[in-house]
Amino acid sequence: MSRPPEDVLLEIKGLKTYFFTEEGVVKAIESVDIEVYKSETLGLVGESGSGKSVTALSILGIVPDPPGKILDGQVVFHGQDLRHLSDADMRKIRGNQIAMIFQDPMTSLNPVFTVGDQISEAIMLHQKVSKKEAKEKSIKIMSLVGIPSADERVDNYPFEFSGGMRQRVMIAMALSCNPELLIADEPSTSLDVTIQAQILELLKATSEEFDMSIILITHDMGVIAEMCDRVAVMYAGYICEIGDIMIIFKSPFHPYTRGLLGAIPRPDAEREDLTIIRGAIPNLINPPSACRFHPRCDYFMQGLCDVILPSIIEVEPGHDIRCHIYTEEGKAWMQKHGQQREIGKIPIGKAIN
Ligand SMILES: Nc1ncnc2c1ncn2[C@@H]1O[C@H](COP(=O)(O)OP(=O)(O)OP(=O)(O)O)[C@@H](O)[C@H]1O
Ligand SMILES: [Mg+2]
């Protein structure tokens, strides 16, 4: 922990979430530890299937059950473990103190109600206001998120909005109760690039205005660089690296982060310069033993990475890594085998200033 406890808004400790399916047990989240600080934007990045959305659903206590189950860990928000709250108390927190924006706004909006009714309902669920007041608040928040003629648009149905505008409605709904934490799961991937930039800009501005923390889930390292203060890199159910955005972009310590950053096309790089992480994310019913990244890793230490899960090492204040390159066991392995495993510094970060 690099900040005083009063700066921590949410702390996830040892989270473990599995899905018990007919094909077998999907070990989606094996052990996740993340702290979210007050007023920060934390990026959560990783390839498809790494467990980003399941982490978000686990925080909110909405993992589909069956087949999903949170088996272990704590989700501490304002000093209380959300896992121990009753359903009724958890509902009060959801939408009120912690809100979420899902990837596809069409599936989250009800097609048979006007957007005004839906935002008003979210407001009335958590605040003691009349229907009229809720509608006025809805119009205000719709204008705030950049929906033109909000006083007329409030009576429109979701299908009357474009994709970008629907995503704004979702953001308006999420912001309507001034949440302290917003979890945005790929909030802009289904949109074209200019709208995507506008939505991200809007999120940034509102987080500053509302003094709100954001967990921004994306597989886009460019979006992370643009938006976040810190980043947590996730792979197959573990956080493999977490720290300040500048530090991680300049010198990633984990081979997986290095691979992810190396895969970003840059105008100044030749095509051959792009590093591709070989292989694919494993099936989580039978994941690789110990460090789940080991079959894809260029720094693999046989007999160690496939046998012992690396513990979390704080390589510098506020920068944590789960990789044997930095553990005592790893150092002993290198000495014994007379082989060095060193991650080069600043391999690809020169384009980020
Ligand atoms: N309802 C479910 N039943 C069974 N397995 C599931 C379920 N939901 C998620 N999983 C599995 O959990 C793992 C993590 O999935 P998750 O949706 O969190 O990935 P993600 O990182 O959000 O990926 P993406 O970038 O594609 O959204 C995957 O192996 C996925 O198949
Ligand atoms: Mg997802």
PDB file of C-alpha atoms in Angstrom, residues 102-323:
ATOM      1  CA  PHE A 102     -21.997  -1.589 -19.346  1.00  0.00           C
ATOM      2  CA  GLN A 103     -20.484  -2.101 -22.759  1.00  0.00           C
ATOM      3  CA  ASP A 104     -23.661  -2.255 -24.777  1.00  0.00           C
ATOM      4  CA  PRO A 105     -26.141   0.483 -23.829  1.00  0.00           C
ATOM      5  CA  MET A 106     -28.968  -1.078 -25.853  1.00  0.00           C
ATOM      6  CA  THR A 107     -29.060  -4.163 -23.654  1.00  0.00           C
ATOM      7  CA  SER A 108     -29.045  -2.052 -20.497  1.00  0.00           C
ATOM      8  CA  LEU A 109     -31.805   0.365 -21.478  1.00  0.00           C
ATOM      9  CA  ASN A 110     -35.409  -0.767 -21.478  1.00  0.00           C
ATOM     10  CA  PRO A 111     -36.852  -0.233 -24.978  1.00  0.00           C
ATOM     11  CA  VAL A 112     -40.437   0.316 -23.794  1.00  0.00           C
ATOM     12  CA  PHE A 113     -39.777   3.249 -21.444  1.00  0.00           C
ATOM     13  CA  THR A 114     -38.620   6.744 -22.323  1.00  0.00           C
ATOM     14  CA  VAL A 115     -35.059   7.569 -21.349  1.00  0.00           C
ATOM     15  CA  GLY A 116     -36.445  10.257 -19.010  1.00  0.00           C
ATOM     16  CA  ASP A 117     -38.520   7.648 -17.169  1.00  0.00           C
ATOM     17  CA  GLN A 118     -35.468   5.431 -16.824  1.00  0.00           C
ATOM     18  CA  ILE A 119     -33.182   8.144 -15.479  1.00  0.00           C
ATOM     19  CA  SER A 120     -35.981   9.382 -13.172  1.00  0.00           C
ATOM     20  CA  GLU A 121     -36.508   5.882 -11.855  1.00  0.00           C
ATOM     21  CA  ALA A 122     -32.806   5.591 -11.010  1.00  0.00           C
ATOM     22  CA  ILE A 123     -33.018   8.922  -9.174  1.00  0.00           C
ATOM     23  CA  MET A 124     -36.214   8.057  -7.273  1.00  0.00           C
ATOM     24  CA  LEU A 125     -34.813   4.716  -6.212  1.00  0.00           C
ATOM     25  CA  HIS A 126     -32.125   6.425  -4.174  1.00  0.00           C
ATOM     26  CA  GLN A 127     -33.391   9.934  -3.425  1.00  0.00           C
ATOM     27  CA  LYS A 128     -36.587  11.133  -1.803  1.00  0.00           C
ATOM     28  CA  VAL A 129     -37.854  13.331  -4.612  1.00  0.00           C
ATOM     29  CA  SER A 130     -41.184  13.674  -6.408  1.00  0.00           C
ATOM     30  CA  LYS A 131     -41.677  12.445  -9.965  1.00  0.00           C
ATOM     31  CA  LYS A 132     -41.620  16.035 -11.199  1.00  0.00           C
ATOM     32  CA  GLU A 133     -38.375  16.827  -9.406  1.00  0.00           C
ATOM     33  CA  ALA A 134     -36.832  13.608 -10.717  1.00  0.00           C
ATOM     34  CA  LYS A 135     -37.740  14.579 -14.280  1.00  0.00           C
ATOM     35  CA  GLU A 136     -36.200  18.030 -13.804  1.00  0.00           C
ATOM     36  CA  LYS A 137     -33.046  16.422 -12.453  1.00  0.00           C
ATOM     37  CA  SER A 138     -33.024  14.015 -15.411  1.00  0.00           C
ATOM     38  CA  ILE A 139     -33.129  16.906 -17.873  1.00  0.00           C
ATOM     39  CA  LYS A 140     -30.327  18.641 -16.020  1.00  0.00           C
ATOM     40  CA  ILE A 141     -28.097  15.597 -16.028  1.00  0.00           C
ATOM     41  CA  MET A 142     -28.888  14.852 -19.690  1.00  0.00           C
ATOM     42  CA  SER A 143     -27.713  18.376 -20.586  1.00  0.00           C
ATOM     43  CA  LEU A 144     -24.649  17.889 -18.439  1.00  0.00           C
ATOM     44  CA  VAL A 145     -23.612  14.834 -20.437  1.00  0.00           C
ATOM     45  CA  GLY A 146     -24.044  16.752 -23.671  1.00  0.00           C
ATOM     46  CA  ILE A 147     -27.436  15.606 -24.929  1.00  0.00           C
ATOM     47  CA  PRO A 148     -28.812  18.562 -26.924  1.00  0.00           C
ATOM     48  CA  SER A 149     -32.416  19.743 -26.354  1.00  0.00           C
ATOM     49  CA  ALA A 150     -32.578  17.579 -23.258  1.00  0.00           C
ATOM     50  CA  ASP A 151     -35.981  18.993 -22.271  1.00  0.00           C
ATOM     51  CA  GLU A 152     -37.470  17.449 -25.427  1.00  0.00           C
ATOM     52  CA  ARG A 153     -35.256  14.380 -25.687  1.00  0.00           C
ATOM     53  CA  VAL A 154     -36.245  13.327 -22.169  1.00  0.00           C
ATOM     54  CA  ASP A 155     -39.527  12.003 -23.616  1.00  0.00           C
ATOM     55  CA  ASN A 156     -37.849   9.950 -26.360  1.00  0.00           C
ATOM     56  CA  TYR A 157     -37.394   6.188 -26.369  1.00  0.00           C
ATOM     57  CA  PRO A 158     -33.942   4.533 -26.552  1.00  0.00           C
ATOM     58  CA  PHE A 159     -34.349   3.580 -30.240  1.00  0.00           C
ATOM     59  CA  GLU A 160     -34.683   7.286 -31.073  1.00  0.00           C
ATOM     60  CA  PHE A 161     -31.090   7.859 -29.929  1.00  0.00           C
ATOM     61  CA  SER A 162     -27.868   7.126 -31.813  1.00  0.00           C
ATOM     62  CA  GLY A 163     -25.303   4.761 -30.273  1.00  0.00           C
ATOM     63  CA  GLY A 164     -23.188   7.613 -28.897  1.00  0.00           C
ATOM     64  CA  MET A 165     -26.243   9.382 -27.463  1.00  0.00           C
ATOM     65  CA  ARG A 166     -27.473   6.139 -25.864  1.00  0.00           C
ATOM     66  CA  GLN A 167     -24.104   5.751 -24.196  1.00  0.00           C
ATOM     67  CA  ARG A 168     -24.545   9.314 -22.890  1.00  0.00           C
ATOM     68  CA  VAL A 169     -27.947   8.316 -21.498  1.00  0.00           C
ATOM     69  CA  MET A 170     -26.275   5.416 -19.711  1.00  0.00           C
ATOM     70  CA  ILE A 171     -23.673   7.774 -18.289  1.00  0.00           C
ATOM     71  CA  ALA A 172     -26.441  10.186 -17.226  1.00  0.00           C
ATOM     72  CA  MET A 173     -28.182   7.313 -15.432  1.00  0.00           C
ATOM     73  CA  ALA A 174     -24.953   6.265 -13.745  1.00  0.00           C
ATOM     74  CA  LEU A 175     -24.159   9.822 -12.672  1.00  0.00           C
ATOM     75  CA  SER A 176     -27.682  10.707 -11.580  1.00  0.00           C
ATOM     76  CA  CYS A 177     -26.995   9.798  -7.947  1.00  0.00           C
ATOM     77  CA  ASN A 178     -23.500  11.294  -7.694  1.00  0.00           C
ATOM     78  CA  PRO A 179     -21.729   7.963  -7.193  1.00  0.00           C
ATOM     79  CA  GLU A 180     -18.357   7.966  -5.490  1.00  0.00           C
ATOM     80  CA  LEU A 181     -17.176   5.182  -7.768  1.00  0.00           C
ATOM     81  CA  LEU A 182     -18.075   4.569 -11.377  1.00  0.00           C
ATOM     82  CA  ILE A 183     -17.173   1.277 -13.008  1.00  0.00           C
ATOM     83  CA  ALA A 184     -17.097   1.780 -16.763  1.00  0.00           C
ATOM     84  CA  ASP A 185     -16.796  -1.531 -18.619  1.00  0.00           C
ATOM     85  CA  GLU A 186     -15.596  -0.812 -22.162  1.00  0.00           C
ATOM     86  CA  PRO A 187     -17.800   2.298 -22.268  1.00  0.00           C
ATOM     87  CA  SER A 188     -16.818   3.295 -25.748  1.00  0.00           C
ATOM     88  CA  THR A 189     -15.709   0.255 -27.737  1.00  0.00           C
ATOM     89  CA  SER A 190     -18.943  -0.081 -29.691  1.00  0.00           C
ATOM     90  CA  LEU A 191     -18.704   3.532 -30.867  1.00  0.00           C
ATOM     91  CA  ASP A 192     -16.786   5.102 -33.723  1.00  0.00           C
ATOM     92  CA  VAL A 193     -13.550   6.860 -32.829  1.00  0.00           C
ATOM     93  CA  THR A 194     -14.728  10.466 -32.672  1.00  0.00           C
ATOM     94  CA  ILE A 195     -17.725   9.596 -30.503  1.00  0.00           C
ATOM     95  CA  GLN A 196     -15.469   7.359 -28.433  1.00  0.00           C
ATOM     96  CA  ALA A 197     -13.148  10.307 -27.765  1.00  0.00           C
ATOM     97  CA  GLN A 198     -16.132  12.484 -26.787  1.00  0.00           C
ATOM     98  CA  ILE A 199     -17.474   9.895 -24.354  1.00  0.00           C
ATOM     99  CA  LEU A 200     -14.066   9.447 -22.741  1.00  0.00           C
ATOM    100  CA  GLU A 201     -13.636  13.215 -22.502  1.00  0.00           C
ATOM    101  CA  LEU A 202     -17.065  13.438 -20.890  1.00  0.00           C
ATOM    102  CA  LEU A 203     -16.167  10.785 -18.340  1.00  0.00           C
ATOM    103  CA  LYS A 204     -12.952  12.590 -17.503  1.00  0.00           C
ATOM    104  CA  ALA A 205     -14.678  15.954 -17.078  1.00  0.00           C
ATOM    105  CA  THR A 206     -17.509  14.582 -14.964  1.00  0.00           C
ATOM    106  CA  SER A 207     -15.160  12.621 -12.741  1.00  0.00           C
ATOM    107  CA  GLU A 208     -13.356  15.865 -11.963  1.00  0.00           C
ATOM    108  CA  GLU A 209     -16.587  17.786 -11.450  1.00  0.00           C
ATOM    109  CA  PHE A 210     -18.158  15.126  -9.210  1.00  0.00           C
ATOM    110  CA  ASP A 211     -14.881  14.196  -7.517  1.00  0.00           C
ATOM    111  CA  MET A 212     -15.597  10.608  -8.475  1.00  0.00           C
ATOM    112  CA  SER A 213     -13.262   7.617  -8.796  1.00  0.00           C
ATOM    113  CA  ILE A 214     -13.475   5.541 -11.956  1.00  0.00           C
ATOM    114  CA  ILE A 215     -12.466   1.986 -12.740  1.00  0.00           C
ATOM    115  CA  LEU A 216     -12.110   2.073 -16.503  1.00  0.00           C
ATOM    116  CA  ILE A 217     -12.135  -1.350 -18.114  1.00  0.00           C
ATOM    117  CA  THR A 218     -10.711  -1.598 -21.593  1.00  0.00           C
ATOM    118  CA  HIS A 219      -8.354  -3.682 -23.697  1.00  0.00           C
ATOM    119  CA  ASP A 220      -7.095  -0.500 -25.347  1.00  0.00           C
ATOM    120  CA  MET A 221      -3.756   0.678 -23.956  1.00  0.00           C
ATOM    121  CA  GLY A 222      -4.167   3.968 -25.842  1.00  0.00           C
ATOM    122  CA  VAL A 223      -7.363   4.738 -23.914  1.00  0.00           C
ATOM    123  CA  ILE A 224      -5.577   3.861 -20.674  1.00  0.00           C
ATOM    124  CA  ALA A 225      -2.704   6.234 -21.481  1.00  0.00           C
ATOM    125  CA  GLU A 226      -5.152   9.026 -22.242  1.00  0.00           C
ATOM    126  CA  MET A 227      -7.468   8.635 -19.280  1.00  0.00           C
ATOM    127  CA  CYS A 228      -5.914   6.955 -16.267  1.00  0.00           C
ATOM    128  CA  ASP A 229      -3.792   7.835 -13.260  1.00  0.00           C
ATOM    129  CA  ARG A 230      -2.894   4.217 -12.565  1.00  0.00           C
ATOM    130  CA  VAL A 231      -3.330   0.936 -14.368  1.00  0.00           C
ATOM    131  CA  ALA A 232      -3.885  -2.654 -13.261  1.00  0.00           C
ATOM    132  CA  VAL A 233      -2.891  -5.252 -15.840  1.00  0.00           C
ATOM    133  CA  MET A 234      -4.913  -8.434 -15.635  1.00  0.00           C
ATOM    134  CA  TYR A 235      -4.120 -11.854 -17.049  1.00  0.00           C
ATOM    135  CA  ALA A 236      -6.218 -15.014 -16.683  1.00  0.00           C
ATOM    136  CA  GLY A 237      -7.625 -14.242 -13.252  1.00  0.00           C
ATOM    137  CA  TYR A 238      -4.670 -12.448 -11.647  1.00  0.00           C
ATOM    138  CA  ILE A 239      -3.405  -8.879 -11.532  1.00  0.00           C
ATOM    139  CA  CYS A 240       0.128  -9.173 -12.849  1.00  0.00           C
ATOM    140  CA  GLU A 241       1.179  -5.537 -12.587  1.00  0.00           C
ATOM    141  CA  ILE A 242      -0.292  -2.400 -11.016  1.00  0.00           C
ATOM    142  CA  GLY A 243       1.123   1.075 -10.685  1.00  0.00           C
ATOM    143  CA  ASP A 244       1.277   4.641 -11.959  1.00  0.00           C
ATOM    144  CA  ILE A 245       0.540   5.025 -15.612  1.00  0.00           C
ATOM    145  CA  MET A 246       3.738   6.925 -16.454  1.00  0.00           C
ATOM    146  CA  ILE A 247       5.950   4.385 -14.734  1.00  0.00           C
ATOM    147  CA  ILE A 248       4.261   1.421 -16.344  1.00  0.00           C
ATOM    148  CA  PHE A 249       4.257   2.904 -19.829  1.00  0.00           C
ATOM    149  CA  LYS A 250       7.891   3.959 -19.569  1.00  0.00           C
ATOM    150  CA  SER A 251       9.225   0.748 -18.088  1.00  0.00           C
ATOM    151  CA  PRO A 252       6.830  -2.137 -17.695  1.00  0.00           C
ATOM    152  CA  PHE A 253       8.259  -4.749 -15.349  1.00  0.00           C
ATOM    153  CA  HIS A 254       6.013  -7.684 -16.219  1.00  0.00           C
ATOM    154  CA  PRO A 255       6.600  -9.645 -19.448  1.00  0.00           C
ATOM    155  CA  TYR A 256       2.852  -9.592 -20.153  1.00  0.00           C
ATOM    156  CA  THR A 257       2.570  -5.801 -19.797  1.00  0.00           C
ATOM    157  CA  ARG A 258       5.584  -5.478 -22.011  1.00  0.00           C
ATOM    158  CA  GLY A 259       3.865  -7.634 -24.600  1.00  0.00           C
ATOM    159  CA  LEU A 260       0.631  -5.634 -24.401  1.00  0.00           C
ATOM    160  CA  LEU A 261       2.473  -2.346 -24.815  1.00  0.00           C
ATOM    161  CA  GLY A 262       4.592  -3.750 -27.610  1.00  0.00           C
ATOM    162  CA  ALA A 263       1.465  -4.685 -29.531  1.00  0.00           C
ATOM    163  CA  ILE A 264       0.307  -1.056 -29.899  1.00  0.00           C
ATOM    164  CA  PRO A 265       0.903   0.133 -33.446  1.00  0.00           C
ATOM    165  CA  ARG A 266       2.746   3.454 -33.448  1.00  0.00           C
ATOM    166  CA  PRO A 267       3.321   5.782 -36.378  1.00  0.00           C
ATOM    167  CA  ASP A 268       7.048   5.908 -35.574  1.00  0.00           C
ATOM    168  CA  ALA A 269       7.471   2.132 -35.419  1.00  0.00           C
ATOM    169  CA  GLU A 270       8.072  -0.310 -38.234  1.00  0.00           C
ATOM    170  CA  ARG A 271       5.603  -3.142 -38.537  1.00  0.00           C
ATOM    171  CA  GLU A 272       8.292  -5.653 -37.587  1.00  0.00           C
ATOM    172  CA  ASP A 273       8.826  -3.740 -34.332  1.00  0.00           C
ATOM    173  CA  LEU A 274       5.423  -4.814 -33.063  1.00  0.00           C
ATOM    174  CA  THR A 275       5.780  -7.485 -30.441  1.00  0.00           C
ATOM    175  CA  ILE A 276       3.067 -10.066 -30.606  1.00  0.00           C
ATOM    176  CA  ILE A 277       2.403 -12.134 -27.512  1.00  0.00           C
ATOM    177  CA  ARG A 278       2.520 -15.664 -28.847  1.00  0.00           C
ATOM    178  CA  GLY A 279      -0.305 -18.081 -28.142  1.00  0.00           C
ATOM    179  CA  ALA A 280      -3.683 -17.196 -26.734  1.00  0.00           C
ATOM    180  CA  ILE A 281      -5.337 -16.748 -23.369  1.00  0.00           C
ATOM    181  CA  PRO A 282      -5.872 -20.239 -21.897  1.00  0.00           C
ATOM    182  CA  ASN A 283      -9.083 -22.075 -21.259  1.00  0.00           C
ATOM    183  CA  LEU A 284      -9.763 -21.308 -17.611  1.00  0.00           C
ATOM    184  CA  ILE A 285     -11.312 -24.698 -16.928  1.00  0.00           C
ATOM    185  CA  ASN A 286      -7.809 -26.176 -17.097  1.00  0.00           C
ATOM    186  CA  PRO A 287      -5.528 -23.181 -16.690  1.00  0.00           C
ATOM    187  CA  PRO A 288      -1.733 -23.532 -16.758  1.00  0.00           C
ATOM    188  CA  SER A 289      -0.248 -24.308 -13.340  1.00  0.00           C
ATOM    189  CA  ALA A 290       1.286 -21.639 -11.057  1.00  0.00           C
ATOM    190  CA  CYS A 291       1.892 -18.466 -13.120  1.00  0.00           C
ATOM    191  CA  ARG A 292      -0.830 -18.785 -15.749  1.00  0.00           C
ATOM    192  CA  PHE A 293       1.214 -16.742 -18.223  1.00  0.00           C
ATOM    193  CA  HIS A 294       4.146 -19.152 -18.221  1.00  0.00           C
ATOM    194  CA  PRO A 295       3.382 -21.036 -21.498  1.00  0.00           C
ATOM    195  CA  ARG A 296       3.435 -17.709 -23.391  1.00  0.00           C
ATOM    196  CA  CYS A 297       6.322 -16.069 -21.583  1.00  0.00           C
ATOM    197  CA  ASP A 298       9.739 -15.434 -23.119  1.00  0.00           C
ATOM    198  CA  TYR A 299      11.236 -15.250 -19.617  1.00  0.00           C
ATOM    199  CA  PHE A 300       9.907 -18.648 -18.477  1.00  0.00           C
ATOM    200  CA  MET A 301      11.951 -20.387 -15.775  1.00  0.00           C
ATOM    201  CA  GLN A 302      11.257 -24.089 -15.979  1.00  0.00           C
ATOM    202  CA  GLY A 303      10.574 -25.803 -12.685  1.00  0.00           C
ATOM    203  CA  LEU A 304       9.691 -22.503 -11.038  1.00  0.00           C
ATOM    204  CA  CYS A 305       7.102 -20.477 -12.980  1.00  0.00           C
ATOM    205  CA  ASP A 306       5.115 -23.647 -13.712  1.00  0.00           C
ATOM    206  CA  VAL A 307       5.355 -24.899 -10.130  1.00  0.00           C
ATOM    207  CA  ILE A 308       5.126 -21.986  -7.680  1.00  0.00           C
ATOM    208  CA  LEU A 309       2.751 -19.032  -8.068  1.00  0.00           C
ATOM    209  CA  PRO A 310       4.847 -15.869  -7.699  1.00  0.00           C
ATOM    210  CA  SER A 311       3.869 -13.719  -4.730  1.00  0.00           C
ATOM    211  CA  ILE A 312       3.176 -10.024  -5.174  1.00  0.00           C
ATOM    212  CA  ILE A 313       6.390  -7.986  -5.006  1.00  0.00           C
ATOM    213  CA  GLU A 314       6.456  -4.213  -4.524  1.00  0.00           C
ATOM    214  CA  VAL A 315       9.302  -3.321  -6.861  1.00  0.00           C
ATOM    215  CA  GLU A 316       9.087   0.366  -6.017  1.00  0.00           C
ATOM    216  CA  PRO A 317       6.571   2.357  -3.950  1.00  0.00           C
ATOM    217  CA  GLY A 318       3.098   1.825  -5.365  1.00  0.00           C
ATOM    218  CA  HIS A 319       4.283  -0.516  -8.145  1.00  0.00           C
ATOM    219  CA  ASP A 320       3.415  -4.171  -7.564  1.00  0.00           C
ATOM    220  CA  ILE A 321       4.345  -7.130  -9.752  1.00  0.00           C
ATOM    221  CA  ARG A 322       3.460 -10.806  -9.696  1.00  0.00           C
ATOM    222  CA  CYS A 323       6.416 -12.378 -11.552  1.00  0.00           C
TER     223      CYS A 323
END
